[in-house]
Amino acid sequence: MTTKTVDIQTTQMSVQELASLIQAGDEVMLTIHGKLLARIIPAQDPPDERILGLRPGLWMSDDFNDELPDSFWHE
């Protein structure tokens, strides 16, 4: 991924040109007088959904969400 820095006070670049850079996989840093205003990165596909029962035999204890005893924290 290439990073492009664009000062919004001086650029002649259009929104379509910025979008083309991002679509090509470039990261765009928007600045005002050299100070970072925003960082735009290409969107990523969401992770695949988790599938119930994918790991048979894996289990979680019934007390998984219970508070831990004080002895756990002070040992």
Coordinates of C-alpha atoms in Angstrom, one line a residue:
M1 CA 0.0 0.0 0.0
T2 CA 1.3 3.4 -1.0
T3 CA 0.6 6.5 1.1
K4 CA -0.2 9.8 -0.6
T5 CA -0.4 13.1 1.3
V6 CA -2.8 15.7 0.0
D7 CA -3.0 19.2 1.5
I8 CA -6.6 20.2 1.0
Q9 CA -5.7 23.9 1.0
T10 CA -3.5 23.7 -2.1
T11 CA -4.7 20.6 -4.0
Q12 CA -6.4 20.7 -7.4
M13 CA -7.4 17.1 -7.0
S14 CA -11.1 16.2 -7.3
V15 CA -13.0 13.8 -5.1
Q16 CA -13.1 11.4 -8.0
E17 CA -9.3 11.4 -8.2
L18 CA -9.0 10.8 -4.5
A19 CA -11.5 7.9 -4.8
S20 CA -9.5 6.4 -7.6
L21 CA -6.3 6.4 -5.5
I22 CA -8.1 4.7 -2.6
Q23 CA -9.8 2.2 -4.9
A24 CA -6.3 1.4 -6.3
G25 CA -5.3 0.5 -2.7
D26 CA -3.5 3.7 -1.7
E27 CA -3.8 5.3 1.7
V28 CA -4.5 9.0 1.5
M29 CA -3.4 11.4 4.3
L30 CA -5.4 14.6 4.2
T31 CA -3.6 17.6 5.7
I32 CA -4.2 21.3 6.3
H33 CA -1.0 23.4 6.2
G34 CA 1.0 20.2 7.0
K35 CA -1.1 19.1 10.0
L36 CA -2.8 15.7 9.6
L37 CA -6.6 16.0 9.4
A38 CA -7.7 12.5 8.3
R39 CA -6.4 9.2 7.1
I40 CA -8.4 7.4 4.4
I41 CA -7.7 3.7 3.8
P42 CA -9.3 1.3 1.4
A43 CA -12.3 -0.5 2.8
Q44 CA -11.8 -4.2 3.6
D45 CA -14.3 -7.0 3.2
P46 CA -15.9 -8.0 6.5
P47 CA -14.7 -11.3 8.0
D48 CA -16.6 -14.5 7.2
E49 CA -19.4 -15.3 9.6
R50 CA -18.6 -17.6 12.4
I51 CA -20.3 -21.0 12.0
L52 CA -21.8 -22.6 15.1
G53 CA -20.6 -26.2 15.6
L54 CA -17.5 -25.8 13.5
R55 CA -15.3 -27.2 16.2
P56 CA -17.1 -30.2 17.7
G57 CA -16.0 -31.1 21.2
L58 CA -15.0 -27.6 22.1
W59 CA -17.0 -26.4 25.1
M60 CA -17.2 -23.5 27.5
S61 CA -17.7 -23.9 31.3
D62 CA -21.1 -22.8 32.7
D63 CA -19.3 -20.4 35.0
F64 CA -17.3 -18.7 32.3
N65 CA -18.9 -15.3 32.8
D66 CA -18.8 -15.5 36.6
E67 CA -16.6 -13.1 38.5
L68 CA -13.1 -14.4 39.4
P69 CA -12.4 -14.8 43.1
D70 CA -10.3 -12.2 44.9
S71 CA -7.6 -14.9 45.4
F72 CA -7.1 -14.9 41.6
W73 CA -6.1 -11.2 41.6
H74 CA -4.0 -11.2 44.7
E75 CA -1.7 -14.2 44.3

